[in-house]
Coordinates of C-alpha atoms in Angstrom, one line a residue:
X1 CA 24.5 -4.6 -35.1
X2 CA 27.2 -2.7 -36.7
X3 CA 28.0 -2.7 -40.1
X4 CA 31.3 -5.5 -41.0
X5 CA 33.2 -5.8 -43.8
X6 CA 35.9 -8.4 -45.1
X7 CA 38.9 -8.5 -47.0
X8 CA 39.3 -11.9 -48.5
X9 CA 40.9 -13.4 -51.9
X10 CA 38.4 -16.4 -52.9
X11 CA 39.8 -19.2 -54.6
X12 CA 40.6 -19.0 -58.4
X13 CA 41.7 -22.4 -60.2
X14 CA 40.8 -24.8 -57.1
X15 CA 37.3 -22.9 -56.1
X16 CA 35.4 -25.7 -57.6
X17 CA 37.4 -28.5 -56.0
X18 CA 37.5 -27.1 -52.8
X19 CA 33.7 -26.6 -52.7
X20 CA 33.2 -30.3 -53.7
X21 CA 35.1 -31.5 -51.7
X22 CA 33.6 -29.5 -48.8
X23 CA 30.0 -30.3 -49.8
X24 CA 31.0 -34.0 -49.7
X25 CA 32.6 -33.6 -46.0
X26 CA 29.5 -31.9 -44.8
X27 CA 27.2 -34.3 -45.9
X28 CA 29.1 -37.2 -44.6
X29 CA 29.7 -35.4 -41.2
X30 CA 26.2 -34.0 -40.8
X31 CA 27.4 -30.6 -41.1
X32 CA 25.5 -29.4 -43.9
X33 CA 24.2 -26.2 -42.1
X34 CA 27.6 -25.1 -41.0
X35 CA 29.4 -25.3 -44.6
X36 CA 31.3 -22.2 -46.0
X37 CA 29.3 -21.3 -49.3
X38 CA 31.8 -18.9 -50.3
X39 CA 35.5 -20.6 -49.9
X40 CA 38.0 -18.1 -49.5
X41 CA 41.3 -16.8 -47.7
X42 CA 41.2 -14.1 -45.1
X43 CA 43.3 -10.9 -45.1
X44 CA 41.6 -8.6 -42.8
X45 CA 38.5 -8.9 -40.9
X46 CA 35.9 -9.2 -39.8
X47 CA 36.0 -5.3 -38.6
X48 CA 34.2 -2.2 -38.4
X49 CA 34.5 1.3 -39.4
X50 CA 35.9 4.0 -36.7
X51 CA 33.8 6.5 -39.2
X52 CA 31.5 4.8 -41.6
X53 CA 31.7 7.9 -44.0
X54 CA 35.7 6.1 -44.3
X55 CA 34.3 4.0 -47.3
X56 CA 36.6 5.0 -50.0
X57 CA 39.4 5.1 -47.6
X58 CA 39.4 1.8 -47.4
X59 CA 39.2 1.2 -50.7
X60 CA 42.1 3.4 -51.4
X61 CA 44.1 1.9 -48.4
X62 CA 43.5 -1.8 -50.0
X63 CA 44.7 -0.7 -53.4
X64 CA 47.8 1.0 -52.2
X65 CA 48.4 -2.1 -49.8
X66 CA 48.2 -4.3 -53.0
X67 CA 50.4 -1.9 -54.9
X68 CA 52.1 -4.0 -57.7
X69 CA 52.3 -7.1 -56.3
X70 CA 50.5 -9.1 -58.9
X71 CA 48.7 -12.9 -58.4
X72 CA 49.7 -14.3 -54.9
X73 CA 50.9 -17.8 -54.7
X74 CA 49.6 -19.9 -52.0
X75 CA 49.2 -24.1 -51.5
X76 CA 46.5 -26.0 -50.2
X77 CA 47.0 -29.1 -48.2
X78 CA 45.4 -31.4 -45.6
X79 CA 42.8 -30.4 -42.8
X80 CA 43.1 -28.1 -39.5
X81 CA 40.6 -27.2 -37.2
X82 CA 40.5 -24.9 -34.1
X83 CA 38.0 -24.0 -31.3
X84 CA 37.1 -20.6 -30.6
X85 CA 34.5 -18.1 -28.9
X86 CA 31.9 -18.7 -31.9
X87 CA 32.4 -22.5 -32.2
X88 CA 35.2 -24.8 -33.9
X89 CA 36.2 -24.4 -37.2
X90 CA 37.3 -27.2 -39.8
X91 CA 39.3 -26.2 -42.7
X92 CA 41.5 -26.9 -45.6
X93 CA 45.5 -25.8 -44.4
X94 CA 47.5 -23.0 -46.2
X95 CA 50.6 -22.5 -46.8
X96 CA 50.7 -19.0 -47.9
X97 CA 54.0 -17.8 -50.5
X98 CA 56.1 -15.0 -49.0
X99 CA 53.9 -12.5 -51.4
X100 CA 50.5 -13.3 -49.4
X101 CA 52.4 -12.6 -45.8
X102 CA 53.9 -9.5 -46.7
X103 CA 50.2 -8.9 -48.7
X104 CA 48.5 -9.6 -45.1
X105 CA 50.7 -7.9 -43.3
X106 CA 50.9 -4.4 -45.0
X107 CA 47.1 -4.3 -45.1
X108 CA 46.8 -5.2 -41.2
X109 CA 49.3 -2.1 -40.4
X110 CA 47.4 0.3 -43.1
X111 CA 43.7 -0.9 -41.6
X112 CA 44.0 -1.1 -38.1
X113 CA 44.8 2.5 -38.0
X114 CA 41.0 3.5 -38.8
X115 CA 39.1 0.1 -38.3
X116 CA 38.0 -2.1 -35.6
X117 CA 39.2 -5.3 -36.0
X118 CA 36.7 -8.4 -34.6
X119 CA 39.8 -11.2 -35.9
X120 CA 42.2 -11.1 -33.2
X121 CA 44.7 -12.6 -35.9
X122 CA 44.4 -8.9 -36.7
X123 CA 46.8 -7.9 -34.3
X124 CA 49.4 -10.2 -34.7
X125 CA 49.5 -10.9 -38.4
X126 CA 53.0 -12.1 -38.2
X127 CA 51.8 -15.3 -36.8
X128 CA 48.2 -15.4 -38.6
X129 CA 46.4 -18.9 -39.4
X130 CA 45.8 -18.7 -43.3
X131 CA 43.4 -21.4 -44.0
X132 CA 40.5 -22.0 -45.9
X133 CA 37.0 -22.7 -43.8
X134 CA 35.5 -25.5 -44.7
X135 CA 32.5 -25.2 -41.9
X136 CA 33.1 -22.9 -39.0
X137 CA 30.5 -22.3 -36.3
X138 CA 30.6 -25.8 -35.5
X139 CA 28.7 -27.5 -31.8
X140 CA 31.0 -28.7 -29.3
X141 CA 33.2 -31.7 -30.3
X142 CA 32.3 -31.4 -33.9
X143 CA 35.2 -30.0 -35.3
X144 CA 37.3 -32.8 -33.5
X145 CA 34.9 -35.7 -34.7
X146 CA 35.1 -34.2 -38.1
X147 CA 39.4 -34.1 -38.4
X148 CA 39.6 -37.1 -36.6
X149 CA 37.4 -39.0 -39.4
X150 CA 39.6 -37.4 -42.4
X151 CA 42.6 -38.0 -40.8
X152 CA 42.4 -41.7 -40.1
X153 CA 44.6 -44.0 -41.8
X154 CA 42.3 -45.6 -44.5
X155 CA 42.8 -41.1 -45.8
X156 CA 46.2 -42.1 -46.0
X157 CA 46.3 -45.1 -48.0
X158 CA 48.1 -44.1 -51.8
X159 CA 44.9 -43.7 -54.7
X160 CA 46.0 -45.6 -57.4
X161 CA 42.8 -45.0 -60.1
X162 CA 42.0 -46.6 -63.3
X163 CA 40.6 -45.0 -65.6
X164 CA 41.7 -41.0 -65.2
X165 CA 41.6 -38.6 -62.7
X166 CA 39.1 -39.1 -59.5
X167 CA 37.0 -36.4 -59.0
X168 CA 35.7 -34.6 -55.9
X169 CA 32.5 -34.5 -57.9
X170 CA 32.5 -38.1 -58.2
X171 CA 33.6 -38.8 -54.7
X172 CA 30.4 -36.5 -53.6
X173 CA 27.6 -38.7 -55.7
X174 CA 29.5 -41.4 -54.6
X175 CA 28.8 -40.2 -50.8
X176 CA 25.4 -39.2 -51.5
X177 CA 24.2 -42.6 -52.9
X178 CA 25.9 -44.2 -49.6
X179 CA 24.0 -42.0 -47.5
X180 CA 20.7 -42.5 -48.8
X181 CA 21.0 -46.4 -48.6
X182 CA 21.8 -45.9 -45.0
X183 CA 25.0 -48.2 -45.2
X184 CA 27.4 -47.5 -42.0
X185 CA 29.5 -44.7 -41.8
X186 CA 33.0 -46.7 -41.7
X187 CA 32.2 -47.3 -45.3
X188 CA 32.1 -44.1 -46.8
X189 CA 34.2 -41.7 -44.7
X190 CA 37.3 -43.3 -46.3
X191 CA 36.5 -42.3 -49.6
X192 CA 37.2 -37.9 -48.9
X193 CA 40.9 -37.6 -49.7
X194 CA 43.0 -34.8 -48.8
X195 CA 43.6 -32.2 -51.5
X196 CA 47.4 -30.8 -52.2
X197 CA 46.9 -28.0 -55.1
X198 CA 48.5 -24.6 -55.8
X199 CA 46.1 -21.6 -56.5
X200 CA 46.7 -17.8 -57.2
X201 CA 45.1 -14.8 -55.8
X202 CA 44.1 -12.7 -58.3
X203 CA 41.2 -10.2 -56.7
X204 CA 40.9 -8.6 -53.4
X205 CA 37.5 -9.1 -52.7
X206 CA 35.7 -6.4 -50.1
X207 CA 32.6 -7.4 -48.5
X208 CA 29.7 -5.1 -46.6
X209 CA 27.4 -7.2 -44.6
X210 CA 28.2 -10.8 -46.8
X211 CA 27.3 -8.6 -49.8
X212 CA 30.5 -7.9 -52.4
X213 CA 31.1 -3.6 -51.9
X214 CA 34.0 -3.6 -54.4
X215 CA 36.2 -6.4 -55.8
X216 CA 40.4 -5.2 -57.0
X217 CA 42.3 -7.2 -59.7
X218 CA 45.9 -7.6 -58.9
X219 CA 46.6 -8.0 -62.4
X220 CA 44.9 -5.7 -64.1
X221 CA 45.7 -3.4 -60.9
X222 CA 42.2 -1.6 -60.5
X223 CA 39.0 -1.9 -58.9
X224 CA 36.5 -3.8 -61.3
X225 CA 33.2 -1.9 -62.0
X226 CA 30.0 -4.4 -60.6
X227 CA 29.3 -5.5 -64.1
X228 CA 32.9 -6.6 -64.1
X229 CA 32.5 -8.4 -60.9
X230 CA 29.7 -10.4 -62.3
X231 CA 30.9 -10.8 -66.0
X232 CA 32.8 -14.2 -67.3
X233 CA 34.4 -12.6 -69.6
X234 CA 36.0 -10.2 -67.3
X235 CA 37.1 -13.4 -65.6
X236 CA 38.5 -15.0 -68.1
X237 CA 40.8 -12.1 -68.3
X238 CA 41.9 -12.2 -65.2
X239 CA 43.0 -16.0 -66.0
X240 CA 44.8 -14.9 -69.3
X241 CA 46.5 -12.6 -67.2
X242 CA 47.4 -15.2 -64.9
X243 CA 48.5 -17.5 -66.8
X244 CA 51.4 -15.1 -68.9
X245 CA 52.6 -13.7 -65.8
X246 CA 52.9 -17.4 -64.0
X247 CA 54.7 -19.0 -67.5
X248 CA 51.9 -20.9 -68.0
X249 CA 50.7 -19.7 -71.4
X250 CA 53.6 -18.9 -73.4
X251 CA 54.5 -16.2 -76.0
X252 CA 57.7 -17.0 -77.9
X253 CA 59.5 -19.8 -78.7
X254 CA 61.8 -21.0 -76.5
X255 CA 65.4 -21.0 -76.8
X256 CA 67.1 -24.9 -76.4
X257 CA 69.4 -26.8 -78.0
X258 CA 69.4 -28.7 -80.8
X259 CA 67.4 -31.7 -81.5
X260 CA 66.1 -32.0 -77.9
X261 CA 64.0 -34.6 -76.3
X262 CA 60.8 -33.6 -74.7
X263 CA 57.9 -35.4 -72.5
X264 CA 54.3 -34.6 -71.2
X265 CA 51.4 -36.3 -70.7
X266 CA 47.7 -36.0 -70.4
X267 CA 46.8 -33.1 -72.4
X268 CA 42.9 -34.1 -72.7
X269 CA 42.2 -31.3 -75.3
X270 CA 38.7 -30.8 -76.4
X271 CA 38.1 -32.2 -72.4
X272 CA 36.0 -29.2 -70.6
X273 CA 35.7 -31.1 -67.6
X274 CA 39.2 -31.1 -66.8
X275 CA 39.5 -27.9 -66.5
X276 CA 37.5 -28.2 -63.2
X277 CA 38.6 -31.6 -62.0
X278 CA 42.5 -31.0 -62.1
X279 CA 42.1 -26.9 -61.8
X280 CA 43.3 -26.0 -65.1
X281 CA 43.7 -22.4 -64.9
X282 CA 41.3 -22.1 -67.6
X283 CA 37.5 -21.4 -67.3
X284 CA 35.1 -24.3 -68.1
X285 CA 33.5 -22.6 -70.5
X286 CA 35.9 -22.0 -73.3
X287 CA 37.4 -25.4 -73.8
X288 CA 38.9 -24.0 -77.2
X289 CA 41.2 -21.5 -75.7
X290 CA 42.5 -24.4 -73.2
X291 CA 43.5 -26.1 -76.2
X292 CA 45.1 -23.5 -77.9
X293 CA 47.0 -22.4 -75.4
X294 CA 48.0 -26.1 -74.5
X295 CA 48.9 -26.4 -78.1
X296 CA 50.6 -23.1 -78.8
X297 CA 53.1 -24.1 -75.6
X298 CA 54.3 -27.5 -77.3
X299 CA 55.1 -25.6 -80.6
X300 CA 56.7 -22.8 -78.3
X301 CA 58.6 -25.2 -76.4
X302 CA 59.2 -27.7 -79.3
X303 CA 61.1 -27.2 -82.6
X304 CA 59.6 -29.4 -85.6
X305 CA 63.1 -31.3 -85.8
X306 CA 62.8 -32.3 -81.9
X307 CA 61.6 -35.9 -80.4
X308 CA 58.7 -35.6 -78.5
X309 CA 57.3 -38.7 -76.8
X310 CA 53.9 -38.2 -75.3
X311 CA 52.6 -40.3 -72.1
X312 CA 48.8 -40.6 -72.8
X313 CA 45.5 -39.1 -73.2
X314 CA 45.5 -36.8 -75.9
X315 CA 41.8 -36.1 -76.2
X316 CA 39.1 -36.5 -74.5
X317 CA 34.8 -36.2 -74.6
X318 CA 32.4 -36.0 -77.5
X319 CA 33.3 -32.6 -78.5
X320 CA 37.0 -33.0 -78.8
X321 CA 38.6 -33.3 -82.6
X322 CA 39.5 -35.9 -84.3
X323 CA 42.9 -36.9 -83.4
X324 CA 44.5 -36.8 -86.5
X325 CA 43.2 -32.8 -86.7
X326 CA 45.4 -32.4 -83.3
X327 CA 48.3 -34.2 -84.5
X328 CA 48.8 -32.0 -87.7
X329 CA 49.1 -29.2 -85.1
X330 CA 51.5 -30.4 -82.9
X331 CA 55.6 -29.8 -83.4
X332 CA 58.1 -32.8 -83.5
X333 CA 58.8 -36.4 -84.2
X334 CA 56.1 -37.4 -81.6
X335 CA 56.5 -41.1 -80.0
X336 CA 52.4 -41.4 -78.6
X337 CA 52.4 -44.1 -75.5
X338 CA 48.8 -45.2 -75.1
X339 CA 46.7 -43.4 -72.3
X340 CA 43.6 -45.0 -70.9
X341 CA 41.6 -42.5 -73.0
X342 CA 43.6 -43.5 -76.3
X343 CA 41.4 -46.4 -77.3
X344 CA 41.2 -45.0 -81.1
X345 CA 44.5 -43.8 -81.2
X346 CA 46.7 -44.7 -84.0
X347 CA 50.5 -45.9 -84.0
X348 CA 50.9 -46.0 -79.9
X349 CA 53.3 -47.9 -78.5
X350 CA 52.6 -49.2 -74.3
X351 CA 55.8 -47.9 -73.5
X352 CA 59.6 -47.0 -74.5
X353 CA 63.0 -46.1 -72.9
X354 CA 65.8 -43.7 -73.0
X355 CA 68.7 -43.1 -71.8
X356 CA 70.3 -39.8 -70.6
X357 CA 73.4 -38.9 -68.0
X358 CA 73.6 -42.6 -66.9
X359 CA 70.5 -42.8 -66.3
X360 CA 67.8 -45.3 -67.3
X361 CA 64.1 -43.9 -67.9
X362 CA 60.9 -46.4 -68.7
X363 CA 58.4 -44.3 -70.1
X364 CA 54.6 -45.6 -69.7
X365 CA 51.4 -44.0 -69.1
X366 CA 50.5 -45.3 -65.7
X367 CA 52.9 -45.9 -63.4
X368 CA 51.6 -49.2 -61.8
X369 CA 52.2 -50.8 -65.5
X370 CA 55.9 -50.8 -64.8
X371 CA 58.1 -53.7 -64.2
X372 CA 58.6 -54.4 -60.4
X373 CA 62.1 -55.5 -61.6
X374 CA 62.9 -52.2 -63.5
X375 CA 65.5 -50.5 -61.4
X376 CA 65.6 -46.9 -63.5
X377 CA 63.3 -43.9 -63.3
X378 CA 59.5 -44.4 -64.2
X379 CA 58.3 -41.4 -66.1
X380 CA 54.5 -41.6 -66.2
X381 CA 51.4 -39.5 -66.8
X382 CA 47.7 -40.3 -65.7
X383 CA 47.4 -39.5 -62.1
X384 CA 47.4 -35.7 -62.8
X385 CA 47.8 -33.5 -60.0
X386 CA 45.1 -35.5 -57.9
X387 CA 47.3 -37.2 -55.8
X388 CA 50.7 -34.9 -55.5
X389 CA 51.8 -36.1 -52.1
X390 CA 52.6 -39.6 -53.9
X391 CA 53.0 -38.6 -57.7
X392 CA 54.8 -35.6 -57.5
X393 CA 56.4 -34.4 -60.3
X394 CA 60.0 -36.1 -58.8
X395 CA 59.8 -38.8 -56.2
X396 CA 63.4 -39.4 -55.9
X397 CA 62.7 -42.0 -52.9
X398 CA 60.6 -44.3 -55.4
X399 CA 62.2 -43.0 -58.7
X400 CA 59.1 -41.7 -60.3
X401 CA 58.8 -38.6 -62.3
X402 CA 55.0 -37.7 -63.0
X403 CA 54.7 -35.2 -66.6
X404 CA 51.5 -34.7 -66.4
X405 CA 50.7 -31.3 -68.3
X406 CA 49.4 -29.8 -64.6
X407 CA 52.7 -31.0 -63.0
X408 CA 54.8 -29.4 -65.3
X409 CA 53.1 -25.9 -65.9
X410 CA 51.4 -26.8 -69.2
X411 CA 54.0 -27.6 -72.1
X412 CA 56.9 -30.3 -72.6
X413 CA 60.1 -30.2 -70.0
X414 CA 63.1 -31.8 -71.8
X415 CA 65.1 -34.5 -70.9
X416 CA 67.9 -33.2 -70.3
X417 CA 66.3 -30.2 -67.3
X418 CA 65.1 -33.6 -65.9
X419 CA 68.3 -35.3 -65.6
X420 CA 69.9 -31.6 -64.8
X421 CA 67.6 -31.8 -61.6
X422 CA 68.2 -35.4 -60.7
X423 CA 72.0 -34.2 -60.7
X424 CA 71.3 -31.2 -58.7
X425 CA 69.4 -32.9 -56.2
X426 CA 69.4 -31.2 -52.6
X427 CA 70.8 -34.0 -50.1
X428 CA 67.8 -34.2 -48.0
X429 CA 65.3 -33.8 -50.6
X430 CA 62.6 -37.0 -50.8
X431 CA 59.9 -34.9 -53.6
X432 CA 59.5 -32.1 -55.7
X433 CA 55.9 -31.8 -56.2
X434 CA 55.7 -29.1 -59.2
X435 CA 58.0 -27.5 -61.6
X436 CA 57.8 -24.4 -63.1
X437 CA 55.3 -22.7 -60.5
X438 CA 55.8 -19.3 -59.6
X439 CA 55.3 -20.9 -55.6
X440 CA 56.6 -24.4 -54.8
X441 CA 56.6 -25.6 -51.4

């Protein structure tokens, strides 16, 4: 067999998610052996070399393709599947940002000109399926037993947890414990949700024969030597990088009027975990510099003489501070509305209210604590960005606004940009899922 190679951008902030969440549909489906190990997204390939002494060629071709085009944008939603020549293929949909098309694009012209392309989306890259595998070499009728279990209606029933965010991890013990007491499937293929996240491309990853040849960091805009590859630390620079260039780790205050009014929720500092659950882009490892970032944004974004009221969860897990030591750190005259996670917390209040451009706002922690008879705009936290197809950060149809920190890129929005946005709103428009993202569907 020839020698193939790849050119593929694996998942950054939602690789851990996604690979849940596929373990969990595999074992509930029986399709264990078929499950993508590595999940990624596709820009050219599988193919072959015209000349296999065209190594660094390629190389060169994929950093010139790449130029300066820094982190692609790109959302993940729902499920797909197609049939082809090797056997179906389930997988999580794409919706790629104008930067990954033209990203795809330039590198299918530059390639095909000394490669042998085996992915007839190759030749038409104009109308190529960006998706992320989930299992692919599936048997006949597979693929179509697999989407038409995720895509019945108990998957489209609204999640309304608890206590905190669900997990995929969760929802995969969850599954496995099912299985193994042999209860029927109906009961368990309910509980796999549809993901709706952003992510970031931030390496070009080149592979030889399923082993990684050379791996290229759009923002540090160079080929990474193997230790690199290999090395968390190198990673976590990438993130850094990431996050400056997306807005999501600020570096100067920020420029507002005076005494402004500002709202987030569901910081969870000292929480590691979240970091994976709610794809912080953070590593998992360094729980510290999620907090100092997330800390160093609210005094950015907030001046000392500023109201602040926070919707929940501060803190979160054994190795978190004490609260008063994160309190003394934050900016403002800070209004703390209990969380789930606040049991300890001192001097919360359930909830509170505002007004602002005619408009009425009930602030509260979870939504589903609101008044049925409250007719004004519900400003919540606690549902993260689990479930962003019904807490989005604006739901002008139900009058919700979700400011949890994910939501809303990681420090406080004010007031007055929320009601600026409710004024501005597009006729038409039912959601706006995420503000402040460098790609918003």
């Amino acid at each position: 067999m020839d020698d193939t190679y790849l050119v593929e951008i694996r998942l950054a902030r939602t690789r851990w998610r996604v690979k849940e969440t596929s373990r969990a549909i595999a074992r509930t489906y029986g399709a264990e052996r078929y499950r993508e190990r590595h999940p990624h997204v596709t820009l050219y390939g599988p193919f072959t070399l015209e000349d296999p002494a065209q190594v660094q060629s390629l190389l060169d071709t994929i950093r010139a393709g790449a130029g300066t085009i820094g982190a692609v944008p790109f959302m993940l939603g729902g499920w797909e599947r197609l049939d082809g020549m090797h056997g179906g293929v389930v997988a999580f949909s794409v919706c790629p940002s104008p930067a990954l098309v033209r990203l795809t694009a330039t590198l299918a012209r530059a390639l095909s000109c000394f490669t042998v392309s085996l992915n007839a989306w190759d030749l038409r890259p104009d109308e190529k399926w960006f998706h992320v595998t989930i299992a692919n070499r599936l048997p006949p009728g597979k693929s179509e037993e697999i989407i038409s279990g995720l895509t019945s209606p108990e998957h489209d029933a609204p999640s309304h947890p608890a206590a905190g965010p669900v997990t995929p991890g969760l929802v995969a013990r969850l599954l496995s414990l099912v299985q193994r007491a042999g209860l029927p499937g109906r009961h368990h293929k309910a509980l796999i949700r549809p993901i709706l996240l952003d992510d970031a491309g931030l390496r070009i990853t080149v592979l030889h024969n399923e082993e990684i040849l050379g791996e290229y960091d759009l923002l540090r805009q160079q080929w990474l030597t193997r230790e690199e590859i290999h090395n968390p630390r190198s990673w976590q620079q990438s993130m850094a990088l990431y996050r400056r260039s997306a807005g999501f780790e600020l570096s100067a205050p920020v420029v507002h009027g005076q005494d402004g009014i500002f709202l987030i929720a569901d910081l969870h500092l000292g929480h590691a975990n979240i970091i994976r659950y709610c794809s912080r882009p953070f590593v998992s490892s360094d729980v510290a510099e999620m907090d100092r970032v997330l800390i160093a944004n609210w005094n950015y974004q907030v001046a000392p003489a500023d109201r602040v009221f926070f919707l929940g969860d501060l803190r979160y897990g054994r190795d978190a501070r004490p609260e008063a030591e994160y309190r003394a750190l934050l900016n403002g005259n800070i209004t703390f509305v209990a969380g789930n996670h606040d049991g300890t917390l001192r001097n919360t209040v359930p909830s509170a209210r505002l007004s602002c451009d005619g408009q009425e706002f009930l602030l509260v922690h979870d939504p589903a604590d609101a008044p049925a008879t409250f007719s004004g705009w519900v400003v919540h936290g606690h549902h993260h960005n689990n479930d962003l197809r019904v807490f989005p950060f604006i739901d002008f149809t139900q009058k919700r606004i979700n400011v949890g920190a994910e939501v809303i890129g990681y420090s406080p929005v004010s007031l007055e940009e929320i009601c600026r946005i409710i004024r501005e709103q597009k006729p038409g428009s039912e959601k706006t899922r995420l503000l402040r993202y460098p790609y918003e569907q």
